[in-house]
Amino acid sequence: MGLNVLRIPARYYRLYLEEKPYGCNERDFHYVEEVLKIPLSEAALVLVDCWSIHYCESWTSRARGIVEDKIVPVVNAARKVGLTIIHAPSSAVAEKYPQSAKYFEAGDEEKGPRYASVDPEWPPKDFVGRKGEYLEFNRTTGPPPETWREIYKKYMMIAEPLTPRPEDYIVRSGSQLHKVLKNLKKLHLFYAGFATNMCLQHRDYGMKAMGERGYNLVLLSDCTTAVETHDTVDQLLTTKVSVQEIEMKYAWSTTSSEFIKACG
């Protein structure tokens, strides 16, 4: 008899004390642990921005190790039990694969990170874009697009160890992901991918947006890493804080080993 239910230990972070919900302090905050019983037919594994290249060499090396050591075994376990696998690698990468045309319609273009709607009248358009007389307020946090745009366009793919199979789904946007999930009647999403403090949370197919749509989310906490800073990279502090933020706001979490065991 095949596996019907994934029984998987998971946790989230609670910001109050049950016996004293008002008047507690931060030292009272704590993890809540449960064994989730997730019907296999209602679940999917979502792989966010598992790219083959990136401009930052140290981050690329760390992410590649996670793909090979953690995410690939998770995907293999998921395939063995017939769990639906969905790749969400950004629209520019997704459209390189024929599977991304399924359920994609006009209006499903990727919205990128979820921002509030911009009023076309105010602030002024040049101010919103930090152009012209407002250029001095622009913040340049990444390398200029001209240094990477053509390289990404030509060479960026889904990381080779995770090359999609014909039966996998590939989505270009959150709207398309929702259509896939609606058609397949999926309610529970296991998330893995990159980066913990950026796309994994804030893409329109990321955890924040899909949580707002009402899906039950479970982060595979060792299947991700953040983009760190010079004073956090040695201890991976940004990754740790980002995982905890997800556990506070959006999702349960578990580990790759617990996931694989549940699939066993």
Coordinates of C-alpha atoms in Angstrom, one line a residue:
M1 CA 0.0 0.0 0.0
G2 CA 1.4 3.4 -1.0
L3 CA 2.1 6.4 1.3
N4 CA -1.0 8.5 1.7
V5 CA 0.0 10.9 4.5
L6 CA 3.2 12.6 5.3
R7 CA 3.6 12.6 9.1
I8 CA 6.3 15.2 9.7
P9 CA 7.5 17.0 12.9
A10 CA 7.4 20.8 12.4
R11 CA 7.5 23.9 14.4
Y12 CA 6.7 27.6 14.4
Y13 CA 7.6 30.5 16.7
R14 CA 4.9 31.9 19.0
L15 CA 5.1 35.5 20.2
Y16 CA 3.1 35.2 23.4
L17 CA 2.7 33.0 26.5
E18 CA -0.4 30.9 26.4
E19 CA -1.2 31.2 30.1
K20 CA -0.4 34.9 30.0
P21 CA -1.2 36.3 26.5
Y22 CA -1.1 39.9 27.6
G23 CA 1.7 41.3 29.7
C24 CA 4.4 38.7 28.8
N25 CA 7.9 39.7 27.7
E26 CA 10.1 38.6 24.8
R27 CA 11.9 36.0 27.0
D28 CA 8.6 34.2 27.1
F29 CA 8.4 33.7 23.4
H30 CA 9.0 30.1 22.3
Y31 CA 8.7 27.4 19.6
V32 CA 5.6 25.3 19.3
E33 CA 6.2 21.8 17.9
E34 CA 3.6 19.5 16.3
V35 CA 3.5 16.4 14.1
L36 CA 1.7 17.5 11.0
K37 CA -0.4 15.0 9.0
I38 CA -0.3 16.2 5.5
P39 CA -2.2 14.3 2.8
L40 CA 0.3 13.5 0.0
S41 CA -2.3 14.3 -2.7
E42 CA -2.7 17.8 -1.3
A43 CA 1.0 18.7 -1.1
A44 CA 3.7 20.1 -3.4
L45 CA 7.4 20.9 -3.2
V46 CA 8.2 24.4 -4.4
L47 CA 11.8 25.1 -5.4
V48 CA 12.5 28.9 -5.5
D49 CA 15.3 30.4 -7.6
C50 CA 17.6 27.4 -7.5
W51 CA 19.9 29.0 -10.2
S52 CA 22.9 27.7 -11.9
I53 CA 24.9 31.0 -11.6
H54 CA 25.0 34.1 -9.5
Y55 CA 27.4 37.1 -9.5
C56 CA 28.5 36.6 -5.8
E57 CA 31.0 33.7 -5.7
S58 CA 30.9 33.0 -2.0
W59 CA 27.1 32.8 -1.9
T60 CA 27.0 30.7 -5.1
S61 CA 29.4 28.2 -3.5
R62 CA 27.3 27.9 -0.3
A63 CA 24.0 27.6 -2.2
R64 CA 25.5 24.9 -4.6
G65 CA 26.5 22.9 -1.5
I66 CA 23.0 23.1 -0.2
V67 CA 21.5 22.1 -3.5
E68 CA 23.7 19.0 -3.8
D69 CA 23.7 17.9 -0.1
K70 CA 20.2 18.9 1.0
I71 CA 17.8 19.7 -1.8
V72 CA 18.7 17.0 -4.3
P73 CA 18.0 14.2 -1.6
V74 CA 14.7 16.0 -0.8
V75 CA 13.7 16.0 -4.4
N76 CA 14.6 12.4 -4.8
A77 CA 12.5 11.4 -1.8
A78 CA 9.6 13.5 -3.1
R79 CA 9.8 11.8 -6.5
K80 CA 9.7 8.3 -4.9
V81 CA 6.4 9.0 -3.2
G82 CA 4.9 10.9 -6.2
L83 CA 4.9 14.4 -4.6
T84 CA 4.2 17.2 -7.1
I85 CA 7.4 19.2 -7.8
I86 CA 7.1 22.8 -8.9
H87 CA 10.1 24.9 -10.0
A88 CA 9.8 28.7 -9.5
P89 CA 13.1 30.1 -10.9
S90 CA 11.9 33.7 -11.9
S91 CA 10.2 34.4 -15.2
A92 CA 13.3 35.0 -17.2
V93 CA 14.6 31.5 -16.4
A94 CA 11.3 29.7 -16.3
E95 CA 10.4 30.8 -19.9
K96 CA 13.5 28.9 -21.1
Y97 CA 11.6 25.6 -20.3
P98 CA 8.5 24.4 -22.3
Q99 CA 6.7 23.3 -19.1
S100 CA 6.4 26.9 -18.1
A101 CA 3.7 27.5 -20.7
K102 CA 1.2 25.3 -18.9
Y103 CA -1.5 27.3 -17.2
F104 CA 0.3 30.5 -18.2
E105 CA -2.0 33.2 -19.5
A106 CA -1.8 36.9 -20.3
G107 CA -1.7 38.9 -17.1
D108 CA 0.3 36.2 -15.3
E109 CA 3.6 38.0 -15.7
E110 CA 5.8 37.9 -12.6
K111 CA 5.3 40.9 -10.4
G112 CA 8.7 40.4 -8.6
P113 CA 8.7 41.3 -4.9
R114 CA 5.3 42.2 -3.5
Y115 CA 5.1 46.0 -3.2
A116 CA 2.2 48.2 -2.4
S117 CA 0.5 49.7 -5.5
V118 CA 2.1 52.9 -6.8
D119 CA -0.2 55.8 -7.2
P120 CA 0.4 57.1 -10.8
E121 CA -0.1 60.7 -9.6
W122 CA 1.9 60.8 -6.4
P123 CA 4.8 60.5 -5.7
P124 CA 6.1 61.8 -9.1
K125 CA 7.2 59.1 -11.5
D126 CA 10.8 60.3 -11.5
F127 CA 10.9 60.3 -7.7
V128 CA 9.6 56.7 -7.6
G129 CA 12.3 55.7 -10.0
R130 CA 14.9 57.9 -8.3
K131 CA 15.7 59.6 -11.6
G132 CA 16.5 63.1 -12.8
E133 CA 16.6 65.6 -10.0
Y134 CA 16.0 62.8 -7.5
L135 CA 18.9 60.6 -8.6
E136 CA 20.9 61.5 -5.4
F137 CA 18.4 59.4 -3.3
N138 CA 19.0 56.2 -5.3
R139 CA 20.4 53.3 -3.5
T140 CA 22.6 50.9 -5.6
T141 CA 22.8 47.7 -3.6
G142 CA 23.8 45.3 -6.4
P143 CA 26.2 45.4 -9.3
P144 CA 25.1 47.4 -12.4
P145 CA 22.8 45.4 -14.7
E146 CA 25.1 45.8 -17.6
T147 CA 27.7 43.7 -15.8
W148 CA 25.4 40.7 -15.5
R149 CA 22.3 41.0 -17.7
E150 CA 23.6 39.3 -20.8
I151 CA 25.4 36.6 -18.8
Y152 CA 22.3 35.8 -16.9
K153 CA 20.2 35.9 -20.1
K154 CA 22.5 33.4 -21.9
Y155 CA 23.7 31.1 -19.1
M156 CA 21.3 31.2 -16.1
M157 CA 19.2 28.1 -15.8
I158 CA 17.8 25.9 -13.0
A159 CA 20.8 24.3 -11.3
E160 CA 21.8 21.1 -13.2
P161 CA 21.3 18.7 -10.3
L162 CA 17.7 19.9 -10.2
T163 CA 17.0 19.8 -13.9
P164 CA 13.2 19.6 -14.3
R165 CA 11.7 16.4 -15.6
P166 CA 8.8 16.5 -18.1
E167 CA 6.3 15.8 -15.4
D168 CA 7.4 18.7 -13.2
Y169 CA 5.7 22.0 -13.2
I170 CA 7.6 25.3 -13.9
V171 CA 6.0 28.6 -13.1
R172 CA 6.9 32.2 -14.1
S173 CA 4.8 34.0 -11.4
G174 CA 2.7 33.7 -8.3
S175 CA -0.5 33.9 -10.4
Q176 CA 0.6 30.9 -12.5
L177 CA 1.6 29.0 -9.3
H178 CA -1.8 29.6 -7.8
K179 CA -3.4 28.3 -11.0
V180 CA -1.3 25.2 -10.9
L181 CA -2.2 24.6 -7.3
K182 CA -5.9 25.3 -7.8
N183 CA -6.0 22.9 -10.7
L184 CA -4.2 20.2 -8.8
K185 CA -6.2 20.9 -5.5
K186 CA -3.0 21.5 -3.5
L187 CA -3.2 23.1 -0.1
H188 CA 0.2 22.4 1.6
L189 CA 3.5 23.8 0.2
F190 CA 7.0 22.6 1.2
Y191 CA 9.5 25.4 0.3
A192 CA 13.2 25.2 -0.4
G193 CA 15.5 27.5 -2.3
F194 CA 17.0 31.0 -2.2
A195 CA 17.7 33.4 -0.9
T196 CA 16.2 33.2 2.6
N197 CA 16.0 36.9 3.2
M198 CA 15.0 37.8 -0.4
C199 CA 13.3 35.9 -3.1
L200 CA 12.2 32.9 -1.0
Q201 CA 10.1 35.2 1.1
H202 CA 9.3 38.2 -1.2
R203 CA 8.8 37.0 -4.8
D204 CA 5.2 36.9 -5.9
Y205 CA 5.6 33.1 -5.7
G206 CA 7.4 33.4 -2.4
M207 CA 6.3 32.4 1.1
K208 CA 4.8 35.8 2.1
A209 CA 2.6 36.0 -1.0
M210 CA 1.4 32.4 -1.0
G211 CA 0.8 32.6 2.7
E212 CA -1.5 35.6 2.1
R213 CA -3.3 33.5 -0.4
G214 CA -4.1 31.1 2.4
Y215 CA -1.9 28.1 1.7
N216 CA -0.3 26.1 4.5
L217 CA 3.5 26.5 4.2
V218 CA 6.4 24.4 5.6
L219 CA 9.9 25.7 5.2
L220 CA 12.7 23.1 4.8
S221 CA 15.0 25.2 7.0
D222 CA 18.3 23.6 6.0
C223 CA 17.5 23.8 2.3
T224 CA 18.1 27.6 2.1
T225 CA 20.6 30.3 2.8
A226 CA 20.5 34.1 2.9
V227 CA 22.6 36.7 1.3
E228 CA 24.8 37.5 4.2
T229 CA 26.8 40.7 5.1
H230 CA 30.4 41.2 5.9
D231 CA 29.7 41.0 9.6
T232 CA 27.2 38.1 9.5
V233 CA 28.7 35.7 7.0
D234 CA 31.0 33.8 9.4
Q235 CA 28.1 32.7 11.6
L236 CA 25.4 32.8 8.9
L237 CA 23.4 35.1 11.2
T238 CA 21.2 36.5 8.5
T239 CA 20.1 33.0 7.5
K240 CA 19.3 32.1 11.1
V241 CA 17.3 35.3 11.7
S242 CA 15.5 35.0 8.4
V243 CA 14.4 31.4 9.1
Q244 CA 13.1 32.5 12.5
E245 CA 11.3 35.4 10.9
I246 CA 9.5 33.0 8.5
E247 CA 8.7 30.8 11.5
M248 CA 7.2 33.9 13.2
K249 CA 5.2 35.3 10.3
Y250 CA 4.4 32.8 7.6
A251 CA 5.1 29.1 8.1
W252 CA 6.0 26.0 9.9
S253 CA 9.5 24.7 9.5
T254 CA 11.1 21.3 9.4
T255 CA 14.4 19.8 8.1
S256 CA 15.4 17.9 5.1
S257 CA 16.1 14.8 7.2
E258 CA 12.6 14.9 8.7
F259 CA 11.1 15.3 5.3
I260 CA 13.0 12.4 3.8
K261 CA 12.1 10.3 6.8
A262 CA 8.4 11.1 6.4
C263 CA 8.6 10.1 2.7
G264 CA 10.3 6.8 3.7

